[in-house]
CSV table of C-alpha atoms in Angstrom, one decimal:
chain,number,residue,atom,x,y,z
I,27,MET,CA,-9.4,18.2,-26.6
I,28,ILE,CA,-6.9,15.3,-25.8
I,29,ASN,CA,-6.7,11.7,-25.3
I,30,TYR,CA,-6.3,9.9,-22.0
I,31,GLN,CA,-2.9,9.0,-23.0
I,32,GLN,CA,-2.0,12.6,-24.1
I,33,ALA,CA,-3.2,13.3,-20.7
I,34,LYS,CA,-1.3,11.0,-18.4
I,35,SER,CA,2.3,12.1,-20.5
I,36,ILE,CA,1.6,15.5,-19.8
I,37,LEU,CA,1.1,14.7,-16.1
I,38,LYS,CA,4.3,12.1,-15.8
I,39,LYS,CA,6.3,15.5,-17.5
I,40,ALA,CA,4.6,17.9,-15.2
I,41,LYS,CA,6.0,16.1,-12.2
I,42,ILE,CA,7.5,18.8,-9.6
I,43,LYS,CA,9.8,18.1,-6.9
I,44,ILE,CA,9.9,17.2,-3.1
I,45,HIS,CA,12.0,16.4,-0.1
I,46,ASN,CA,12.9,13.4,2.1
I,47,GLU,CA,12.0,13.2,6.5
I,48,LYS,CA,12.9,10.8,8.0
I,49,VAL,CA,10.1,9.6,10.6
I,50,LEU,CA,9.9,7.1,13.7
I,51,ILE,CA,8.7,3.5,13.0
I,52,LYS,CA,5.4,4.1,14.0
I,53,ASN,CA,4.6,7.4,11.8
I,54,SER,CA,5.5,6.0,8.6
I,55,ILE,CA,2.0,3.4,7.7
I,56,ASN,CA,1.0,4.8,4.3
I,57,ARG,CA,4.6,6.3,3.9
I,58,VAL,CA,6.4,6.2,0.3
I,59,VAL,CA,10.3,4.8,0.9
I,60,ALA,CA,12.4,7.1,0.1
I,61,LYS,CA,15.9,5.0,-0.1
I,62,ASP,CA,16.1,1.0,0.0
I,63,ILE,CA,16.3,0.1,3.5
I,64,PHE,CA,18.8,-2.8,5.2
I,65,SER,CA,18.7,-5.1,8.1
I,66,PRO,CA,21.1,-4.0,10.6
I,67,SER,CA,21.7,-7.4,12.0
I,68,ASN,CA,21.4,-10.6,11.4
I,69,HIS,CA,17.9,-12.6,12.1
I,70,PRO,CA,17.8,-14.0,13.8
I,71,LEU,CA,20.6,-13.0,16.0
I,72,GLY,CA,21.8,-16.1,16.8
I,73,ASP,CA,21.1,-20.0,16.0
I,74,ASN,CA,18.0,-20.8,18.2
I,75,ALA,CA,16.0,-23.8,18.9
I,76,ALA,CA,12.0,-23.9,16.2
I,77,PHE,CA,11.0,-26.2,19.1
I,78,ASP,CA,10.7,-27.0,23.2
I,79,GLY,CA,13.1,-30.5,23.7
I,80,PHE,CA,16.6,-31.4,24.0
I,81,ALA,CA,19.6,-30.1,22.7
I,82,ILE,CA,22.6,-32.7,21.8
I,83,ASN,CA,25.2,-32.9,19.7
I,84,ALA,CA,24.1,-35.6,16.9
I,85,LEU,CA,27.8,-36.9,16.3
I,86,ASP,CA,26.8,-38.4,19.9
I,87,THR,CA,24.4,-40.8,18.7
I,88,LYS,CA,26.6,-42.3,15.8
I,89,ASN,CA,26.8,-45.8,17.0
I,90,ILE,CA,23.5,-45.6,19.0
I,91,ALA,CA,20.8,-48.0,18.4
I,92,LYS,CA,17.5,-49.7,19.4
I,93,LYS,CA,19.7,-52.4,21.0
I,94,ASN,CA,22.7,-50.2,22.4
I,95,PRO,CA,20.6,-47.1,24.0
I,96,LYS,CA,22.6,-44.7,25.8
I,97,HIS,CA,21.9,-41.9,28.7
I,98,PHE,CA,22.1,-38.6,27.6
I,99,LYS,CA,22.9,-36.9,31.4
I,100,ILE,CA,21.0,-33.3,31.7
I,101,ILE,CA,23.1,-30.4,32.6
I,102,GLY,CA,20.4,-27.4,32.7
I,103,SER,CA,17.7,-25.7,30.9
I,104,ILE,CA,17.6,-22.9,28.3
I,105,ALA,CA,14.2,-20.6,27.7
I,106,ALA,CA,14.0,-18.3,25.0
I,107,GLY,CA,15.7,-15.0,26.4
I,108,ASN,CA,17.8,-16.8,28.4
I,109,LYS,CA,21.5,-16.1,27.8
I,110,PRO,CA,24.0,-18.8,26.6
I,111,LEU,CA,25.1,-21.5,28.1
I,112,SER,CA,28.1,-20.9,29.2
I,113,LYS,CA,29.4,-24.1,30.7
I,114,LYS,CA,31.5,-26.6,29.4
I,115,VAL,CA,29.4,-29.7,27.9
I,116,LYS,CA,31.3,-33.3,28.1
I,117,LYS,CA,29.8,-35.9,25.5
I,118,PHE,CA,26.9,-37.8,26.1
I,119,GLU,CA,25.4,-34.7,27.5
I,120,THR,CA,22.1,-32.5,26.9
I,121,VAL,CA,20.5,-29.6,27.4
I,122,GLU,CA,16.3,-29.3,27.7
I,123,ILE,CA,15.6,-26.1,25.5
I,124,MET,CA,12.7,-24.3,24.9
I,125,THR,CA,11.3,-23.0,21.5
I,126,GLY,CA,13.6,-19.6,20.8
I,127,GLY,CA,16.4,-20.7,23.4
I,128,ILE,CA,19.7,-20.2,22.0
I,129,ILE,CA,21.1,-23.1,21.1
I,130,PRO,CA,25.0,-23.8,22.8
I,131,SER,CA,27.3,-23.8,19.9
I,132,VAL,CA,28.6,-27.5,21.2
I,133,PHE,CA,24.9,-28.7,20.4
I,134,ASN,CA,23.6,-29.2,16.2
I,135,THR,CA,20.1,-30.4,16.8
I,136,ILE,CA,17.2,-30.9,18.9
I,137,ILE,CA,15.0,-33.7,19.3
I,138,PRO,CA,11.6,-32.7,20.1
I,139,ILE,CA,9.6,-32.7,23.7
I,140,GLU,CA,7.0,-35.4,22.3
I,141,GLN,CA,9.8,-37.6,21.4
I,142,ILE,CA,11.7,-38.0,24.6
I,143,LYS,CA,12.0,-40.8,27.2
I,144,PHE,CA,12.9,-39.8,30.8
I,145,TYR,CA,15.0,-41.1,33.0
I,146,PRO,CA,14.6,-42.5,35.8
I,147,ASN,CA,10.9,-40.6,35.6
I,148,LYS,CA,9.4,-37.2,33.9
I,149,GLN,CA,9.0,-35.9,36.9
I,150,ASN,CA,12.5,-35.8,38.5
I,151,PRO,CA,14.3,-36.6,35.5
I,152,LYS,CA,18.1,-36.7,35.7
I,153,SER,CA,18.6,-37.7,32.4
I,154,ILE,CA,16.9,-38.9,28.7
I,155,ILE,CA,17.5,-41.7,26.6
I,156,ILE,CA,18.5,-41.8,23.3
I,157,ASP,CA,18.0,-45.3,21.5
I,158,LYS,CA,18.4,-43.9,17.8
I,159,LYS,CA,20.9,-42.2,15.5
I,160,PHE,CA,19.8,-38.2,14.7
I,161,THR,CA,21.0,-36.1,12.0
I,162,LYS,CA,22.5,-33.3,12.7
I,163,TYR,CA,20.2,-29.7,12.7
I,164,ASN,CA,17.2,-30.8,13.3
I,165,HIS,CA,14.5,-28.2,14.5
I,166,VAL,CA,17.2,-25.6,14.2
I,167,ARG,CA,16.9,-21.8,13.0
I,168,PHE,CA,19.9,-20.7,12.3
I,169,LYS,CA,21.5,-17.3,13.1
I,170,GLY,CA,20.5,-15.0,9.5
I,171,SER,CA,18.4,-17.3,7.7
I,172,ASP,CA,16.0,-15.2,7.4
I,173,TYR,CA,17.7,-11.9,7.0
I,174,LYS,CA,21.1,-11.5,7.0
I,175,LYS,CA,22.8,-8.2,8.0
I,176,ASN,CA,22.7,-5.7,5.2
I,177,GLN,CA,20.5,-7.3,3.1
I,178,LEU,CA,17.5,-5.1,1.5
I,179,ILE,CA,14.6,-5.0,3.6
I,180,ILE,CA,12.3,-3.1,1.2
I,181,LYS,CA,12.9,-1.2,-2.1
I,182,LYS,CA,12.8,2.4,-2.5
I,183,GLY,CA,9.4,3.4,-3.8
I,184,THR,CA,7.5,1.0,-1.5
I,185,ILE,CA,4.2,2.2,0.6
I,186,ILE,CA,4.9,0.7,4.1
I,187,GLN,CA,2.4,-0.9,5.2
I,188,ALA,CA,1.5,-2.8,8.9
I,189,ASN,CA,3.6,-6.2,7.6
I,190,HIS,CA,6.8,-3.8,6.6
I,191,ILE,CA,6.5,-2.3,10.5
I,192,LEU,CA,7.0,-6.0,11.6
I,193,ALA,CA,9.6,-6.3,10.1
I,194,LEU,CA,11.5,-3.0,10.7
I,195,LYS,CA,10.7,-3.2,14.7
I,196,THR,CA,11.8,-6.9,14.7
I,197,LEU,CA,15.0,-5.9,12.9
I,198,GLY,CA,15.3,-3.1,15.5
I,199,ILE,CA,15.0,0.1,12.9
I,200,LYS,CA,13.8,3.3,14.4
I,201,LYS,CA,13.4,5.6,12.0
I,202,VAL,CA,13.3,5.0,8.3
I,203,GLU,CA,13.4,7.7,5.5
I,204,VAL,CA,10.2,8.4,3.4
I,205,LYS,CA,9.1,11.3,1.0
I,206,LYS,CA,7.3,14.4,2.2
I,207,LYS,CA,3.6,13.7,1.9
I,208,LEU,CA,1.9,16.2,-0.3
I,209,ASN,CA,-0.3,19.0,0.6
I,210,ILE,CA,-3.0,19.6,-1.2
I,211,LEU,CA,-5.7,23.1,-0.3
I,212,PHE,CA,-9.4,21.8,-2.0
I,213,PHE,CA,-12.0,23.5,-2.7
I,214,SER,CA,-15.7,23.2,-3.7
I,215,THR,CA,-18.1,25.5,-5.8
I,216,GLY,CA,-21.0,27.2,-6.3
I,217,ASN,CA,-23.6,28.6,-5.4
I,218,GLU,CA,-25.7,25.2,-4.7
I,219,ILE,CA,-23.4,23.7,-2.9
I,220,SER,CA,-24.1,23.4,1.1
I,221,ASN,CA,-22.4,22.2,4.4
I,222,SER,CA,-25.5,21.6,5.8
I,223,ASP,CA,-26.9,18.6,6.3
I,224,THR,CA,-31.0,19.0,5.6
I,225,ILE,CA,-30.9,21.3,2.3
I,226,PRO,CA,-33.9,22.0,-0.1
I,227,SER,CA,-34.0,20.5,-3.4
I,228,TRP,CA,-31.8,23.8,-5.5
I,229,LYS,CA,-29.1,22.5,-2.9
I,230,VAL,CA,-26.7,20.1,-3.0
I,231,ARG,CA,-24.8,18.2,-0.5
I,232,ASN,CA,-20.5,19.2,0.0
I,233,SER,CA,-20.0,15.3,-0.8
I,234,ASN,CA,-16.7,15.5,-2.5
I,235,SER,CA,-14.5,17.2,-0.4
I,236,HIS,CA,-15.6,14.7,2.2
I,237,TYR,CA,-14.8,12.1,-0.2
I,238,ILE,CA,-11.6,13.1,-1.0
I,239,GLU,CA,-10.2,13.7,2.6
I,240,SER,CA,-11.2,10.4,3.8
I,241,LEU,CA,-8.7,9.1,0.8
I,242,ASN,CA,-5.6,11.0,2.2
I,243,ASN,CA,-3.9,8.5,4.0
I,244,ASN,CA,-4.6,6.1,1.2
I,245,PHE,CA,-3.4,8.4,-1.5
I,246,LEU,CA,-0.6,9.9,0.6
I,247,PHE,CA,-1.2,13.7,1.7
I,248,ASN,CA,-2.3,16.2,4.0
I,249,PHE,CA,-6.0,16.9,3.2
I,250,LYS,CA,-6.6,21.0,3.6
I,251,ASN,CA,-10.0,22.1,3.2
I,252,GLY,CA,-10.2,25.4,1.7
I,253,GLY,CA,-14.2,25.7,2.0
I,254,ILE,CA,-16.7,26.6,-0.8
I,255,LEU,CA,-15.7,29.0,-3.6
I,256,ARG,CA,-18.8,31.0,-4.6
I,257,ASP,CA,-20.5,31.3,-8.1
I,258,HIS,CA,-18.8,35.2,-8.0
I,259,HIS,CA,-15.4,34.6,-6.1
I,260,GLN,CA,-13.6,34.4,-9.3
I,261,ASN,CA,-11.2,37.0,-7.5
I,262,ILE,CA,-11.1,35.1,-3.9
I,263,PHE,CA,-9.8,32.1,-6.4
I,264,LYS,CA,-6.8,34.1,-7.7
I,265,SER,CA,-5.9,34.9,-5.1
I,266,GLN,CA,-5.6,31.7,-3.6
I,267,ILE,CA,-3.7,31.1,-6.3
I,268,LYS,CA,-1.5,33.5,-5.4
I,269,LYS,CA,-0.9,32.5,-1.8
I,270,MET,CA,-0.2,29.0,-2.9
I,271,LEU,CA,2.6,29.9,-4.8
I,272,LYS,CA,4.4,31.1,-1.9
I,273,SER,CA,2.9,28.8,0.5
I,274,LYS,CA,3.4,24.9,1.4
I,275,THR,CA,1.1,23.9,-0.7
I,276,ASP,CA,1.5,22.0,-3.5
I,277,ILE,CA,-1.5,21.1,-5.2
I,278,ILE,CA,-4.9,23.4,-5.4
I,279,ILE,CA,-7.9,21.2,-7.1
I,280,THR,CA,-11.2,22.2,-7.7
I,281,SER,CA,-14.6,20.5,-7.6
I,282,GLY,CA,-17.0,21.8,-10.2
I,283,ALA,CA,-17.0,25.4,-12.3
I,284,VAL,CA,-14.9,23.8,-14.9
I,285,SER,CA,-16.8,23.0,-17.9
I,286,ALA,CA,-18.3,25.4,-20.3
I,287,GLY,CA,-21.2,26.9,-18.3
I,288,LYS,CA,-21.9,30.6,-17.1
I,289,PHE,CA,-19.9,30.3,-13.7
I,290,ASP,CA,-17.1,28.0,-14.6
I,291,TYR,CA,-14.8,30.1,-14.3
I,292,ILE,CA,-11.6,28.5,-13.1
I,293,PRO,CA,-10.1,27.9,-16.7
I,294,SER,CA,-10.5,31.5,-17.3
I,295,VAL,CA,-8.9,32.8,-13.6
I,296,VAL,CA,-6.4,29.8,-14.1
I,297,LYS,CA,-4.8,30.9,-17.3
I,298,GLN,CA,-4.1,34.3,-15.7
I,299,PHE,CA,-1.4,33.1,-14.7
I,300,LYS,CA,1.9,31.8,-16.5
I,301,THR,CA,0.9,28.2,-17.0
I,302,SER,CA,3.1,24.7,-18.1
I,303,HIS,CA,1.9,22.0,-19.3
I,304,PHE,CA,-1.7,22.6,-19.3
I,305,PHE,CA,-4.6,20.8,-21.0
I,306,LYS,CA,-8.3,21.5,-20.4
I,307,SER,CA,-11.4,18.7,-21.3
I,308,VAL,CA,-10.0,15.1,-21.8
I,309,MET,CA,-11.9,12.0,-24.1
I,310,ILE,CA,-13.0,10.6,-20.7
I,311,ARG,CA,-16.1,10.1,-19.2
I,312,PRO,CA,-16.8,10.5,-16.6
I,313,GLY,CA,-14.8,14.0,-16.0
I,314,LYS,CA,-14.9,14.8,-19.6
I,315,PRO,CA,-14.1,18.7,-18.2
I,316,ILE,CA,-11.3,18.0,-16.4
I,317,LEU,CA,-8.4,20.3,-16.1
I,318,PHE,CA,-4.8,20.6,-15.2
I,319,ALA,CA,-2.0,23.3,-15.0
I,320,LYS,CA,1.8,22.7,-13.5
I,321,ILE,CA,3.0,27.3,-12.0
I,322,ASN,CA,6.5,26.4,-10.9
I,323,GLN,CA,6.5,24.0,-8.8
I,324,LYS,CA,3.1,23.8,-8.2
I,325,VAL,CA,-0.4,22.2,-9.8
I,326,ILE,CA,-3.6,22.8,-10.2
I,327,PHE,CA,-6.6,20.3,-10.9
I,328,GLY,CA,-9.9,21.7,-12.0
I,329,LEU,CA,-12.2,17.9,-11.6
I,330,PRO,CA,-15.9,18.3,-12.4
I,331,GLY,CA,-18.6,18.5,-9.7
I,332,ASN,CA,-20.1,15.6,-10.0
I,333,PRO,CA,-19.4,13.6,-7.5
I,334,ILE,CA,-19.1,10.3,-9.9
I,335,SER,CA,-16.8,12.7,-12.2
I,336,SER,CA,-14.8,14.1,-9.3
I,337,ALA,CA,-13.9,10.4,-8.1
I,338,ALA,CA,-12.6,9.4,-10.8
I,339,CYS,CA,-10.5,12.0,-11.8
I,340,PHE,CA,-9.1,12.1,-8.7
I,341,ARG,CA,-8.6,8.4,-9.1
I,342,PHE,CA,-6.7,8.5,-13.0
I,343,PHE,CA,-5.7,12.2,-12.7
I,344,VAL,CA,-4.8,12.8,-9.3
I,345,TYR,CA,-3.7,9.8,-7.9
I,346,PRO,CA,-1.3,8.7,-11.0
I,347,PHE,CA,0.1,12.6,-10.6
I,348,ILE,CA,0.9,11.9,-6.7
I,349,GLU,CA,2.1,8.4,-7.3
I,350,ASN,CA,4.9,10.1,-10.2
I,351,VAL,CA,5.8,12.6,-7.6
I,352,LEU,CA,6.8,9.7,-4.9
I,353,GLU,CA,8.7,8.4,-7.0
I,354,LEU,CA,6.1,4.7,-6.7
I,355,LEU,CA,6.6,2.7,-9.5
I,356,PRO,CA,3.1,2.8,-12.0
I,357,GLU,CA,0.3,0.7,-10.1
I,358,LYS,CA,-0.5,-2.5,-12.5
I,359,PRO,CA,-4.1,-3.1,-13.4
I,360,VAL,CA,-5.9,-5.8,-12.7
I,361,LYS,CA,-7.1,-8.2,-15.4
I,362,ALA,CA,-10.2,-10.0,-15.1
I,363,VAL,CA,-13.3,-11.6,-17.4
I,364,LEU,CA,-15.7,-9.4,-18.6
I,365,LYS,CA,-19.3,-10.8,-17.5
I,366,ASN,CA,-21.4,-8.4,-19.8
I,367,SER,CA,-20.9,-6.5,-23.0
I,368,PHE,CA,-20.6,-3.0,-23.0
I,369,LEU,CA,-20.7,-0.2,-26.4
I,370,LYS,CA,-18.9,3.5,-25.5
I,371,VAL,CA,-17.8,5.8,-28.0
I,372,LYS,CA,-14.8,4.8,-29.8
I,373,SER,CA,-12.5,7.6,-29.1
I,374,PHE,CA,-13.6,8.0,-25.0
I,375,THR,CA,-11.6,6.1,-23.0
I,376,ARG,CA,-14.3,4.6,-20.0
I,377,PHE,CA,-14.3,4.3,-16.2
I,378,ILE,CA,-16.4,2.1,-15.0
I,379,LYS,CA,-18.3,1.1,-12.2
I,380,SER,CA,-18.1,-2.6,-11.3
I,381,LYS,CA,-18.2,-5.7,-9.0
I,382,LEU,CA,-14.9,-7.8,-9.2
I,383,SER,CA,-15.7,-11.5,-8.3
I,384,THR,CA,-13.9,-14.7,-8.4
I,385,THR,CA,-15.4,-17.9,-9.6
I,386,ASN,CA,-15.0,-21.5,-7.8
I,387,ASN,CA,-12.2,-22.3,-10.3
I,388,GLY,CA,-10.5,-19.5,-9.7
I,389,ARG,CA,-11.0,-17.0,-12.4
I,390,LEU,CA,-11.4,-13.1,-12.3
I,391,GLU,CA,-14.7,-11.8,-13.5
I,392,VAL,CA,-15.9,-8.4,-13.8
I,393,GLU,CA,-19.1,-7.1,-14.1
I,394,LEU,CA,-19.9,-3.5,-15.3
I,395,LEU,CA,-22.9,-2.0,-13.3
I,396,LYS,CA,-26.1,-0.4,-14.4
I,397,GLY,CA,-26.3,3.5,-13.3
I,398,GLN,CA,-23.1,4.4,-15.4
I,399,GLU,CA,-24.1,8.7,-15.0
I,400,SER,CA,-21.9,10.3,-13.1
I,401,PHE,CA,-24.3,11.9,-10.6
I,402,ARG,CA,-25.6,8.1,-9.7
I,403,ILE,CA,-23.6,7.2,-6.5
I,404,ASN,CA,-25.7,3.4,-5.9
I,405,SER,CA,-23.5,1.9,-8.4
I,406,PHE,CA,-20.8,3.3,-6.7
I,407,VAL,CA,-21.5,2.1,-3.7
I,408,LYS,CA,-21.7,-1.4,-5.4
I,409,SER,CA,-19.0,-1.5,-6.7
I,410,ASN,CA,-15.2,-2.9,-5.7
I,411,VAL,CA,-12.8,-1.6,-8.9
I,412,TRP,CA,-13.2,0.4,-11.5
I,413,ALA,CA,-13.1,-1.1,-15.2
I,414,MET,CA,-10.8,0.8,-17.9
I,415,LEU,CA,-12.4,0.7,-20.8
I,416,PRO,CA,-9.2,2.1,-23.6
I,417,ASN,CA,-10.0,4.5,-26.2
I,418,GLY,CA,-9.2,3.2,-29.3
I,419,GLN,CA,-12.6,0.0,-29.0
I,420,ALA,CA,-15.9,0.7,-29.2
I,421,ASN,CA,-17.6,-2.5,-28.6
I,422,PHE,CA,-16.8,-4.7,-25.5
I,423,LYS,CA,-18.1,-8.1,-25.4
I,424,LYS,CA,-18.0,-11.0,-22.8
I,425,GLY,CA,-15.0,-12.6,-22.0
I,426,GLN,CA,-12.7,-10.0,-23.1
I,427,ILE,CA,-10.4,-9.0,-20.7
I,428,ILE,CA,-10.3,-5.6,-19.6
I,429,ASP,CA,-7.7,-4.2,-16.6
I,430,CYS,CA,-9.0,-3.0,-13.3
I,431,PHE,CA,-8.9,-0.6,-10.3
I,432,LEU,CA,-9.1,-0.9,-7.0
I,433,PRO,CA,-11.8,2.2,-6.0
I,434,ASN,CA,-10.4,3.9,-2.7
I,435,HIS,CA,-6.5,2.0,-3.0
I,436,SER,CA,-3.7,1.9,-5.0
I,437,ASN,CA,-3.5,-1.5,-6.9
I,438,LYS,CA,0.7,-1.2,-5.4
I,439,ILE,CA,-1.1,-2.7,-2.4
I,440,LEU,CA,-1.1,-6.2,-3.9
I,441,ASP,CA,1.8,-6.3,-5.2
């Protein structure tokens, strides 16, 4: 049996190859950027007004003071979306301009509407009265001040989120090159598994497949439910592996039948194939019986059947594998101060259902919840993070800083 660090090393070396594809921006949410994306143009495209007001040339106010005011003739009006003003502008002339309007090159500063004195009146003005000196570039949004042409927008390996969509559409980008999604085929195992809503006491509802399927957007894959493998379905499972090797399926995931019981046939069937990067059982809790194997450019994960074991193993084994294949940088843990002490077996890594909170002074704290057994879903519902207690230490004390991971998303969304 290997430790968690050794298992992670095997997963990293077992990386499989996938291709890139171009997708429309509207279809790119939660996809991984395959190549750096650069701005095709400046943003803003031209100098424009940051306020409603009047555009002037600041040099025209050089000798103006309270005792020496000057009338600036209004020669037009510019709204956002109007073509730039083309008429010739003389000294001591001005244009009304709305927020976002393109500033004619002869002008270089904006006086906000609230500061304007109209002549003869606001209802029918012919000019504005200026009685002080103005400096250049007040309330001006400069061309390219947000993004310059060819400036990097999104780095390769970024998971596209809604804020990225806003930027890409603003900058006129129609398509992006992303990593193809991995295709996962999932099987539940066991005679006890049922798809019925009403079950007798000797049956178990099929929840693990629904949990993992619900993560398919968060975890960057396509999900197909292969159904239930019963206790005598060894040959069916073997045939499914053979089909996988000739199909577009990248990963088979099973839940259950992976331990050492009479009907736990997943390991023996997998061993009938020529595998590489194989491991079976890891010094972790929950999820110790987990299996992994690579067959050519396909992989198999055998997850334990208990719901929390299955969820933990998906989060800390399957997802890091997908992350590596998609060439994402490894996610960083959230650091938090432990609120309660915990004792565990020194040689094991523990994934603990936990509650992350913030104190009034801004300190992140994490409470390790009661009910850590792998069949208990109550504490999983109450949790909002997995706390990771690494091997090499048995006694974790209140006040110690530990690593935390979001339960149903990658920590990378916090980057």
